[in-house]
Amino acid sequence: MPPIPLLRDMPDEHRVFWADAVADRVEAADPDDPIVVKGGVSPSGVPHLGNVNEVMRGYYVAEVLRERGHRVRQVFTADDRDPLRAVPKTLATLDGDLVGLDEVDAGALGRNLGKPYTDVPDPFGCCDSYGAHFSTFFERAAEQLGVPGLEVVSNTDLYESDPAMREAVHTALERADAVRGVLADHQDSVDADYVPFRPVCANCGHVTGTDAVTAVDLDAGTVEYVCGDVEAGNQPIEGCGHRGTADLTEGKLPWRLEWPAQWRVLGVDFEPFGKDHAEGSWPSGTELSRAVYDREPPVELVYEWFTLDGEPFSSSAGNVLLAADALDLVEREVLRFFFAKDPRRARTAYSNEADSPGAIERPARGEPSTTEIAPGTPSTTRRSGTFRSSSLRTVSVTVTFLPGGGRSASNSRSQTNSGGCNVVSRSYSAKPTSGTTSRSVTPVPVAAPPPTTSSPTTAIPSVRRLVSTSHSSGIVPP
């Protein structure tokens, strides 16, 4: 199979801003309006700053396309039909307060392992389900960052209510030989008995494995199954042994097939995704899209991970930083520009716990050195942090977080001009719910932001000019 061309392999010397280069490729595919830009995440736990790439990378491409006169629909799939595979170490209220498992009914979560996120009760009791609770964070992050009109689509709703998704499942079972032929080249577990459907057990509610299906009736649109054990990380989730019949709306496709099914059902023309998919589910997804659904895959963008204290962000492990936390420290425009930078470069966040050495990126030889820092909150108590992005404008941030995570009191801001650079100073103090110790953050340099607006007539040209200036001056890569 020839190598899959990714953004880093495409000649884009004529484009300084990466979103312009991606928009060129989208237009070259000659899509119908509205052009569909998609992102998506499984709501396994607290959505972190790295997950926001799924919204913001698509947003910038969508705005460039709108600037060029296209109608664009930006959708975000909450992959909430996925099973709860582990109890996360950290959860969060809708107000953004991080809490430990000792503050919720962790036993209830443990008893619901293996069930779809939309069938797991919300540990805070404020939303219809665990999946609905954590999907809400993406809608709020989009609002906080000025992303207009993001449509959050529940995968469970697609399976249960959208005839196009039922048809996609039927097609996958009808062309199961083609599915096996593709996946056998990517997964050792795929054999002649592999069935690309995972029923939800009517007895225990678990999402079964692909080996659970014993018979398929395409005319009736049903499968027969036996509920068996399913591997979840390092531990198996025991099946109940129930024998039943499931309609095609009562289960899910395996992820490698579910992704191209979403492309077909939603008519996706462009999708960004993290590097973990670049050599796994993306290559198999492109083949399955053609072989099973007779559809060319969307234009792709692979982005590098964000890390916290040198470790990848992880919702299930509790290694998280909310977009709202970063916005406590910096203006919205600064954080937006953070996502406008080159997606091929990793960004590092530090929590400022103990004596953090600072967040210094280590670029390849000959590249300009840049620095990125974002505030981190890896434990249940918020601590001081800094957000740093190179050159052009300086934002001075002073923040005090006190134990207990209270968020009342003052938030002051002043702005001056020095040497052609705006200097913004903010101070924020939090009223403690317990304890008296406080910590502070010293001023740090950050990158110049674009204006606060969702209008492509101003936002995108401003970002483009800023990136172009930074690139041509050799100060910072785009």
Short mmCIF file of C-alpha atoms in Angstrom, two decimals:
data_model
loop_
_atom_site.label_atom_id
_atom_site.label_comp_id
_atom_site.label_asym_id
_atom_site.label_seq_id
_atom_site.Cartn_x
_atom_site.Cartn_y
_atom_site.Cartn_z
CA MET A 1 0.00 0.00 0.00
CA PRO A 2 1.44 3.45 -0.89
CA PRO A 3 2.08 5.75 2.08
CA ILE A 4 -0.80 7.96 3.17
CA PRO A 5 0.11 11.62 2.44
CA LEU A 6 -0.13 13.73 5.58
CA LEU A 7 0.09 17.49 6.02
CA ARG A 8 3.78 17.37 6.81
CA ASP A 9 4.42 15.75 3.41
CA MET A 10 2.52 18.34 1.40
CA PRO A 11 4.31 21.22 -0.37
CA ASP A 12 2.97 24.34 1.30
CA GLU A 13 5.80 26.84 0.88
CA HIS A 14 3.33 29.32 -0.59
CA ARG A 15 1.24 29.27 2.59
CA VAL A 16 2.59 30.66 5.85
CA PHE A 17 -0.55 29.87 7.86
CA TRP A 18 -1.17 26.12 8.05
CA ALA A 19 -4.98 26.54 7.88
CA ASP A 20 -4.63 28.16 4.43
CA ALA A 21 -2.70 25.11 3.19
CA VAL A 22 -5.35 22.74 4.58
CA ALA A 23 -8.17 24.81 3.07
CA ASP A 24 -6.43 24.54 -0.32
CA ARG A 25 -6.56 20.75 -0.04
CA VAL A 26 -10.21 20.78 1.03
CA GLU A 27 -11.14 22.91 -1.98
CA ALA A 28 -9.09 20.66 -4.28
CA ALA A 29 -11.40 17.77 -3.30
CA ASP A 30 -14.30 19.83 -4.72
CA PRO A 31 -16.78 19.30 -1.84
CA ASP A 32 -20.38 20.50 -1.94
CA ASP A 33 -21.48 23.30 0.38
CA PRO A 34 -21.92 23.22 3.24
CA ILE A 35 -18.44 21.86 3.79
CA VAL A 36 -18.41 19.65 6.90
CA VAL A 37 -15.54 20.05 9.36
CA LYS A 38 -15.50 17.46 12.14
CA GLY A 39 -13.73 16.71 15.39
CA GLY A 40 -14.51 14.15 18.05
CA VAL A 41 -13.53 12.69 21.40
CA SER A 42 -14.70 9.85 23.59
CA PRO A 43 -15.97 11.45 26.86
CA SER A 44 -13.96 9.11 29.09
CA GLY A 45 -13.35 11.76 31.74
CA VAL A 46 -12.45 15.41 32.24
CA PRO A 47 -11.83 17.00 28.81
CA HIS A 48 -8.38 18.60 28.83
CA LEU A 49 -6.71 21.39 26.91
CA GLY A 50 -5.25 18.93 24.39
CA ASN A 51 -8.77 17.72 23.49
CA VAL A 52 -9.64 21.28 22.49
CA ASN A 53 -7.40 20.78 19.44
CA GLU A 54 -10.34 18.83 18.01
CA VAL A 55 -12.40 22.03 18.10
CA MET A 56 -9.84 24.77 17.45
CA ARG A 57 -7.87 23.19 14.59
CA GLY A 58 -11.14 22.64 12.74
CA TYR A 59 -12.32 26.14 13.62
CA TYR A 60 -9.39 27.86 11.93
CA VAL A 61 -9.81 25.81 8.76
CA ALA A 62 -13.56 26.48 8.82
CA GLU A 63 -12.98 30.22 9.13
CA VAL A 64 -10.54 30.25 6.21
CA LEU A 65 -13.13 28.43 4.08
CA ARG A 66 -15.82 30.90 5.14
CA GLU A 67 -13.46 33.71 4.25
CA ARG A 68 -13.33 32.21 0.75
CA GLY A 69 -17.11 32.28 0.45
CA HIS A 70 -18.04 28.73 1.47
CA ARG A 71 -20.80 27.70 3.82
CA VAL A 72 -19.30 25.51 6.55
CA ARG A 73 -20.83 23.23 9.17
CA GLN A 74 -18.55 22.42 12.11
CA VAL A 75 -19.58 19.31 14.03
CA PHE A 76 -18.09 17.54 17.01
CA THR A 77 -18.94 13.91 17.74
CA ALA A 78 -19.09 12.80 21.35
CA ASP A 79 -18.18 9.12 21.00
CA ASP A 80 -20.42 8.29 23.93
CA ARG A 81 -21.46 4.83 22.77
CA ASP A 82 -17.99 3.68 23.84
CA PRO A 83 -17.86 1.66 27.07
CA LEU A 84 -16.49 2.99 30.35
CA ARG A 85 -13.21 1.06 30.53
CA ALA A 86 -11.76 2.44 33.77
CA VAL A 87 -12.71 4.76 36.63
CA PRO A 88 -10.78 8.02 36.12
CA LYS A 89 -8.67 9.33 38.99
CA THR A 90 -10.07 12.85 38.71
CA LEU A 91 -13.53 14.16 37.82
CA ALA A 92 -14.91 17.68 37.46
CA THR A 93 -18.13 19.52 38.19
CA LEU A 94 -19.70 21.56 35.40
CA ASP A 95 -18.27 24.63 37.17
CA GLY A 96 -14.80 23.26 36.41
CA ASP A 97 -13.86 22.26 39.96
CA LEU A 98 -11.67 19.15 39.93
CA VAL A 99 -12.61 16.53 42.50
CA GLY A 100 -11.17 13.20 43.58
CA LEU A 101 -12.95 9.88 43.69
CA ASP A 102 -13.46 10.27 47.44
CA GLU A 103 -15.91 13.08 46.70
CA VAL A 104 -18.24 11.03 44.47
CA ASP A 105 -19.73 7.55 44.54
CA ALA A 106 -16.77 5.81 42.93
CA GLY A 107 -18.36 2.44 43.63
CA ALA A 108 -21.26 3.30 41.34
CA LEU A 109 -18.81 4.05 38.54
CA GLY A 110 -17.02 0.77 39.16
CA ARG A 111 -20.27 -1.16 38.97
CA ASN A 112 -20.96 0.39 35.56
CA LEU A 113 -17.67 -0.53 33.91
CA GLY A 114 -18.27 -1.88 30.41
CA LYS A 115 -21.47 0.08 29.82
CA PRO A 116 -21.81 2.89 27.25
CA TYR A 117 -21.04 6.33 28.67
CA THR A 118 -24.65 7.33 28.03
CA ASP A 119 -25.85 4.45 30.24
CA VAL A 120 -23.55 5.33 33.15
CA PRO A 121 -25.18 7.65 35.73
CA ASP A 122 -23.74 11.15 36.06
CA PRO A 123 -21.66 11.05 39.29
CA PHE A 124 -22.80 14.63 40.05
CA GLY A 125 -26.47 14.08 39.22
CA CYS A 126 -26.73 17.20 37.05
CA CYS A 127 -26.86 15.62 33.57
CA ASP A 128 -28.64 12.67 32.00
CA SER A 129 -25.51 10.50 32.03
CA TYR A 130 -21.75 10.37 32.55
CA GLY A 131 -21.34 10.87 28.79
CA ALA A 132 -23.65 13.89 28.69
CA HIS A 133 -21.82 15.46 31.65
CA PHE A 134 -18.38 15.40 30.08
CA SER A 135 -19.60 16.16 26.56
CA THR A 136 -20.97 19.45 27.92
CA PHE A 137 -17.41 20.65 28.54
CA PHE A 138 -16.72 20.78 24.80
CA GLU A 139 -19.72 23.01 24.14
CA ARG A 140 -18.59 25.33 26.92
CA ALA A 141 -14.98 25.38 25.73
CA ALA A 142 -16.17 26.36 22.25
CA GLU A 143 -18.24 29.19 23.71
CA GLN A 144 -15.39 30.36 25.94
CA LEU A 145 -12.98 30.45 22.99
CA GLY A 146 -15.39 32.19 20.62
CA VAL A 147 -16.15 29.29 18.27
CA PRO A 148 -19.59 29.94 16.76
CA GLY A 149 -22.17 27.32 15.90
CA LEU A 150 -20.38 24.14 16.96
CA GLU A 151 -22.80 21.20 16.67
CA VAL A 152 -22.14 18.53 19.29
CA VAL A 153 -23.47 15.19 18.00
CA SER A 154 -24.01 12.22 20.33
CA ASN A 155 -22.83 8.97 18.79
CA THR A 156 -25.48 7.14 20.81
CA ASP A 157 -28.14 9.32 19.19
CA LEU A 158 -26.74 8.48 15.76
CA TYR A 159 -26.97 4.75 16.43
CA GLU A 160 -30.43 4.88 17.99
CA SER A 161 -32.17 7.55 15.91
CA ASP A 162 -30.41 8.20 12.58
CA PRO A 163 -31.48 5.87 9.74
CA ALA A 164 -28.23 6.69 7.91
CA MET A 165 -26.20 5.20 10.77
CA ARG A 166 -28.35 2.06 10.80
CA GLU A 167 -27.72 1.75 7.08
CA ALA A 168 -23.97 2.17 7.67
CA VAL A 169 -24.04 -0.69 10.19
CA HIS A 170 -26.05 -2.85 7.77
CA THR A 171 -23.56 -2.13 4.97
CA ALA A 172 -20.63 -3.08 7.23
CA LEU A 173 -22.23 -6.45 8.05
CA GLU A 174 -23.21 -7.00 4.43
CA ARG A 175 -19.60 -6.38 3.38
CA ALA A 176 -18.02 -8.14 6.34
CA ASP A 177 -15.56 -9.96 4.07
CA ALA A 178 -14.21 -6.63 2.83
CA VAL A 179 -13.97 -5.39 6.43
CA ARG A 180 -12.02 -8.49 7.46
CA GLY A 181 -9.77 -8.19 4.42
CA VAL A 182 -8.74 -4.66 5.40
CA LEU A 183 -8.50 -5.08 9.16
CA ALA A 184 -6.54 -8.35 8.95
CA ASP A 185 -3.62 -6.24 7.68
CA HIS A 186 -3.83 -4.00 10.76
CA GLN A 187 -4.99 -6.21 13.65
CA ASP A 188 -3.80 -9.70 14.51
CA SER A 189 -7.09 -10.45 16.28
CA VAL A 190 -9.13 -10.33 13.06
CA ASP A 191 -9.87 -13.81 11.70
CA ALA A 192 -12.47 -15.52 9.53
CA ASP A 193 -15.04 -15.41 12.36
CA TYR A 194 -14.68 -11.67 13.00
CA VAL A 195 -18.00 -9.79 12.91
CA PRO A 196 -17.80 -5.97 12.82
CA PHE A 197 -20.52 -5.27 15.37
CA ARG A 198 -20.58 -5.06 19.18
CA PRO A 199 -24.08 -5.55 20.62
CA VAL A 200 -25.05 -3.99 23.95
CA CYS A 201 -26.14 -6.86 26.20
CA ALA A 202 -29.83 -6.61 27.06
CA ASN A 203 -29.20 -8.25 30.44
CA CYS A 204 -26.11 -6.59 31.97
CA GLY A 205 -25.81 -3.55 29.68
CA HIS A 206 -22.18 -4.18 28.71
CA VAL A 207 -20.85 -3.42 25.26
CA THR A 208 -19.83 -6.89 24.10
CA GLY A 209 -16.81 -7.76 21.97
CA THR A 210 -16.74 -8.50 18.26
CA ASP A 211 -16.48 -12.20 19.14
CA ALA A 212 -19.88 -12.13 20.86
CA VAL A 213 -21.95 -12.30 17.64
CA THR A 214 -22.96 -15.86 16.71
CA ALA A 215 -25.33 -15.15 13.80
CA VAL A 216 -26.34 -12.28 11.52
CA ASP A 217 -29.76 -11.85 9.86
CA LEU A 218 -29.37 -9.03 7.33
CA ASP A 219 -33.02 -9.28 6.17
CA ALA A 220 -34.31 -8.80 9.71
CA GLY A 221 -31.53 -6.38 10.63
CA THR A 222 -30.58 -8.29 13.78
CA VAL A 223 -27.70 -10.27 15.28
CA GLU A 224 -27.60 -13.05 17.84
CA TYR A 225 -24.94 -12.89 20.54
CA VAL A 226 -23.55 -14.38 23.74
CA CYS A 227 -22.31 -11.87 26.32
CA GLY A 228 -18.70 -12.75 27.12
CA ASP A 229 -15.67 -11.17 28.77
CA VAL A 230 -14.18 -8.02 27.23
CA GLU A 231 -10.66 -6.73 27.73
CA ALA A 232 -10.51 -3.20 29.17
CA GLY A 233 -6.97 -1.98 29.54
CA ASN A 234 -5.17 -4.38 31.85
CA GLN A 235 -8.29 -5.95 33.30
CA PRO A 236 -11.13 -8.00 31.81
CA ILE A 237 -14.74 -6.97 32.27
CA GLU A 238 -16.72 -10.13 32.90
CA GLY A 239 -19.68 -10.91 30.68
CA CYS A 240 -22.91 -12.31 32.08
CA GLY A 241 -23.29 -15.15 29.57
CA HIS A 242 -26.69 -13.91 28.38
CA ARG A 243 -27.83 -15.13 24.96
CA GLY A 244 -29.92 -12.61 23.08
CA THR A 245 -30.90 -10.92 19.85
CA ALA A 246 -30.03 -7.31 19.15
CA ASP A 247 -31.30 -4.90 16.53
CA LEU A 248 -28.65 -2.98 14.56
CA THR A 249 -29.52 0.10 16.63
CA GLU A 250 -28.63 -1.78 19.84
CA GLY A 251 -24.86 -1.84 19.61
CA LYS A 252 -21.94 -0.16 17.91
CA LEU A 253 -19.32 -0.68 15.24
CA PRO A 254 -15.70 -1.25 16.32
CA TRP A 255 -13.82 2.05 16.36
CA ARG A 256 -11.77 1.45 13.21
CA LEU A 257 -15.01 1.07 11.25
CA GLU A 258 -17.09 3.50 13.28
CA TRP A 259 -14.85 6.40 12.26
CA PRO A 260 -15.35 5.99 8.46
CA ALA A 261 -19.04 5.34 9.14
CA GLN A 262 -19.21 8.77 10.77
CA TRP A 263 -17.56 10.29 7.69
CA ARG A 264 -20.28 8.78 5.52
CA VAL A 265 -23.24 9.60 7.77
CA LEU A 266 -22.17 13.19 8.49
CA GLY A 267 -20.64 13.88 5.07
CA VAL A 268 -17.27 14.87 6.55
CA ASP A 269 -14.87 16.80 4.30
CA PHE A 270 -12.10 17.62 6.80
CA GLU A 271 -11.03 16.27 10.18
CA PRO A 272 -8.04 16.94 12.44
CA PHE A 273 -6.77 14.20 14.77
CA GLY A 274 -3.89 13.46 17.12
CA LYS A 275 -0.74 11.67 16.07
CA ASP A 276 -1.85 8.49 17.88
CA HIS A 277 -4.34 7.88 15.05
CA ALA A 278 -1.93 8.73 12.23
CA GLU A 279 -0.40 5.27 11.94
CA GLY A 280 -3.30 3.24 13.33
CA SER A 281 -6.95 3.92 12.78
CA TRP A 282 -6.41 6.55 10.06
CA PRO A 283 -4.74 4.24 7.48
CA SER A 284 -7.25 1.48 8.11
CA GLY A 285 -10.08 4.01 8.13
CA THR A 286 -9.17 5.35 4.71
CA GLU A 287 -9.11 1.82 3.27
CA LEU A 288 -12.42 0.91 4.91
CA SER A 289 -14.03 4.12 3.68
CA ARG A 290 -13.23 3.15 0.10
CA ALA A 291 -13.74 -0.63 0.34
CA VAL A 292 -16.91 -0.65 2.47
CA TYR A 293 -18.57 2.72 1.95
CA ASP A 294 -17.37 3.60 -1.57
CA ARG A 295 -16.30 7.01 -0.32
CA GLU A 296 -13.06 8.94 -0.40
CA PRO A 297 -11.84 9.79 3.11
CA PRO A 298 -11.85 13.42 4.24
CA VAL A 299 -8.85 15.72 4.11
CA GLU A 300 -6.84 15.17 7.29
CA LEU A 301 -4.63 17.16 9.66
CA VAL A 302 -2.36 15.38 12.13
CA TYR A 303 -1.53 17.44 15.20
CA GLU A 304 1.08 16.91 17.90
CA TRP A 305 0.07 16.26 21.50
CA PHE A 306 0.02 18.76 24.30
CA THR A 307 1.73 17.51 27.46
CA LEU A 308 1.48 18.40 31.14
CA ASP A 309 4.71 18.28 33.15
CA GLY A 310 6.20 16.25 30.30
CA GLU A 311 3.44 13.62 30.37
CA PRO A 312 0.61 13.34 27.84
CA PHE A 313 -2.72 14.76 28.93
CA SER A 314 -5.04 11.94 29.96
CA SER A 315 -8.68 12.21 31.01
CA SER A 316 -8.78 8.68 32.44
CA ALA A 317 -5.50 9.14 34.36
CA GLY A 318 -6.57 12.53 35.69
CA ASN A 319 -3.64 14.36 34.08
CA VAL A 320 -5.76 17.28 32.94
CA LEU A 321 -5.93 21.02 32.48
CA LEU A 322 -9.23 22.67 31.58
CA ALA A 323 -9.52 25.41 29.00
CA ALA A 324 -11.28 27.45 31.69
CA ASP A 325 -8.18 27.21 33.89
CA ALA A 326 -5.98 28.62 31.14
CA LEU A 327 -8.51 31.42 30.65
CA ASP A 328 -8.16 32.29 34.33
CA LEU A 329 -4.58 33.23 33.56
CA VAL A 330 -4.59 34.69 30.06
CA GLU A 331 -6.89 36.57 27.73
CA ARG A 332 -9.01 34.54 25.34
CA GLU A 333 -7.09 35.94 22.35
CA VAL A 334 -3.82 34.55 23.70
CA LEU A 335 -5.25 31.05 24.11
CA ARG A 336 -6.83 31.19 20.65
CA PHE A 337 -3.47 32.09 19.15
CA PHE A 338 -1.92 29.17 21.04
CA PHE A 339 -4.07 26.87 18.86
CA ALA A 340 -3.32 28.88 15.72
CA LYS A 341 0.34 27.90 15.88
CA ASP A 342 1.91 25.09 13.87
CA PRO A 343 0.06 21.84 14.75
CA ARG A 344 3.19 19.81 13.99
CA ARG A 345 4.97 21.13 17.09
CA ALA A 346 4.31 19.77 20.57
CA ARG A 347 3.20 22.24 23.25
CA THR A 348 4.14 21.79 26.88
CA ALA A 349 2.22 22.79 30.01
CA TYR A 350 3.67 22.90 33.52
CA SER A 351 1.75 22.83 36.77
CA ASN A 352 4.35 24.81 38.75
CA GLU A 353 4.24 22.16 41.45
CA ALA A 354 7.32 22.23 43.66
CA ASP A 355 10.23 23.76 41.71
CA SER A 356 9.27 23.34 38.08
CA PRO A 357 12.25 24.14 35.85
CA GLY A 358 10.04 25.92 33.30
CA ALA A 359 8.55 24.67 30.07
CA ILE A 360 11.24 24.89 27.44
CA GLU A 361 10.61 23.24 24.09
CA ARG A 362 13.63 21.54 22.58
CA PRO A 363 13.43 22.24 18.82
CA ALA A 364 15.60 20.54 16.24
CA ARG A 365 18.98 22.05 15.46
CA GLY A 366 18.77 25.21 13.41
CA GLU A 367 15.17 25.99 14.43
CA PRO A 368 14.35 29.08 16.49
CA SER A 369 13.85 28.28 20.16
CA THR A 370 10.35 28.82 21.51
CA THR A 371 8.78 28.52 24.93
CA GLU A 372 5.27 27.35 25.79
CA ILE A 373 3.74 27.19 29.25
CA ALA A 374 0.15 26.69 30.37
CA PRO A 375 -1.25 26.46 33.88
CA GLY A 376 -1.76 22.94 35.19
CA THR A 377 -4.02 21.39 37.78
CA PRO A 378 -3.09 17.71 37.99
CA SER A 379 -4.52 17.20 41.48
CA THR A 380 -7.79 18.13 43.15
CA THR A 381 -6.38 21.39 44.56
CA ARG A 382 -5.66 24.14 42.07
CA ARG A 383 -2.17 25.56 42.19
CA SER A 384 -0.37 28.45 40.64
CA GLY A 385 0.66 28.21 37.02
CA THR A 386 1.97 30.13 34.07
CA PHE A 387 1.09 30.34 30.39
CA ARG A 388 3.88 31.24 28.04
CA SER A 389 4.10 31.58 24.26
CA SER A 390 6.93 33.28 22.46
CA SER A 391 7.57 36.89 21.48
CA LEU A 392 5.87 39.91 19.99
CA ARG A 393 3.65 40.87 22.91
CA THR A 394 4.01 40.51 26.64
CA VAL A 395 1.24 39.59 29.01
CA SER A 396 2.04 39.85 32.69
CA VAL A 397 -0.08 37.56 34.79
CA THR A 398 -0.26 37.42 38.55
CA VAL A 399 -2.55 34.78 39.98
CA THR A 400 -3.08 33.44 43.48
CA PHE A 401 -4.86 30.12 43.97
CA LEU A 402 -5.72 29.11 47.51
CA PRO A 403 -6.48 25.59 48.76
CA GLY A 404 -10.08 24.56 48.37
CA GLY A 405 -10.51 25.95 44.88
CA GLY A 406 -12.85 28.86 45.71
CA ARG A 407 -13.24 31.39 42.91
CA SER A 408 -14.79 34.51 44.41
CA ALA A 409 -13.04 37.86 44.99
CA SER A 410 -11.25 40.13 42.59
CA ASN A 411 -10.03 39.90 39.02
CA SER A 412 -8.31 43.10 37.96
CA ARG A 413 -6.66 43.99 34.64
CA SER A 414 -4.57 46.86 33.36
CA GLN A 415 -2.90 47.51 30.03
CA THR A 416 -0.01 49.77 29.05
CA ASN A 417 2.24 50.18 26.03
CA SER A 418 5.98 49.73 26.22
CA GLY A 419 8.36 49.72 23.28
CA GLY A 420 5.58 48.98 20.82
CA CYS A 421 4.40 45.95 22.85
CA ASN A 422 1.18 45.85 24.79
CA VAL A 423 1.68 44.81 28.39
CA VAL A 424 -1.38 43.38 30.08
CA SER A 425 -1.39 42.81 33.81
CA ARG A 426 -4.08 40.72 35.47
CA SER A 427 -4.47 39.74 39.07
CA TYR A 428 -6.87 37.21 40.44
CA SER A 429 -7.42 36.08 43.99
CA ALA A 430 -9.49 33.16 45.16
CA LYS A 431 -11.32 32.89 48.43
CA PRO A 432 -10.28 29.65 50.13
CA THR A 433 -12.82 27.16 51.37
CA SER A 434 -10.15 25.74 53.66
CA GLY A 435 -6.55 26.54 54.56
CA THR A 436 -4.65 29.79 54.45
CA THR A 437 -1.58 29.13 52.30
CA SER A 438 -1.25 30.97 49.00
CA ARG A 439 1.16 30.89 46.08
CA SER A 440 1.75 33.31 43.22
CA VAL A 441 2.94 33.40 39.63
CA THR A 442 5.55 35.77 38.23
CA PRO A 443 5.08 37.69 34.95
CA VAL A 444 5.97 35.77 31.79
CA PRO A 445 6.14 36.64 28.03
CA VAL A 446 3.40 35.33 25.77
CA ALA A 447 2.60 35.51 22.09
CA ALA A 448 0.59 38.32 20.52
CA PRO A 449 -3.05 37.32 20.03
CA PRO A 450 -5.50 37.98 17.22
CA PRO A 451 -8.59 40.15 17.93
CA THR A 452 -11.47 38.64 19.89
CA THR A 453 -13.98 37.88 17.17
CA SER A 454 -15.48 34.95 15.35
CA SER A 455 -15.73 36.90 12.09
CA PRO A 456 -13.40 35.56 9.38
CA THR A 457 -13.12 39.06 7.93
CA THR A 458 -10.97 40.08 10.89
CA ALA A 459 -9.92 37.01 12.88
CA ILE A 460 -8.21 35.01 10.15
CA PRO A 461 -6.38 37.92 8.44
CA SER A 462 -5.09 39.02 11.84
CA VAL A 463 -3.78 35.56 12.67
CA ARG A 464 -2.32 35.22 9.18
CA ARG A 465 -0.49 38.55 9.45
CA LEU A 466 0.84 37.68 12.89
CA VAL A 467 2.06 34.25 11.81
CA SER A 468 3.59 35.74 8.67
CA THR A 469 5.41 38.45 10.66
CA SER A 470 6.73 35.91 13.17
CA HIS A 471 7.85 33.54 10.42
CA SER A 472 9.58 36.13 8.21
CA SER A 473 11.38 37.73 11.14
CA GLY A 474 12.73 34.37 12.31
CA ILE A 475 11.32 34.98 15.78
CA VAL A 476 9.02 31.97 15.96
CA PRO A 477 7.89 29.27 13.53
CA PRO A 478 4.27 29.53 12.29
#
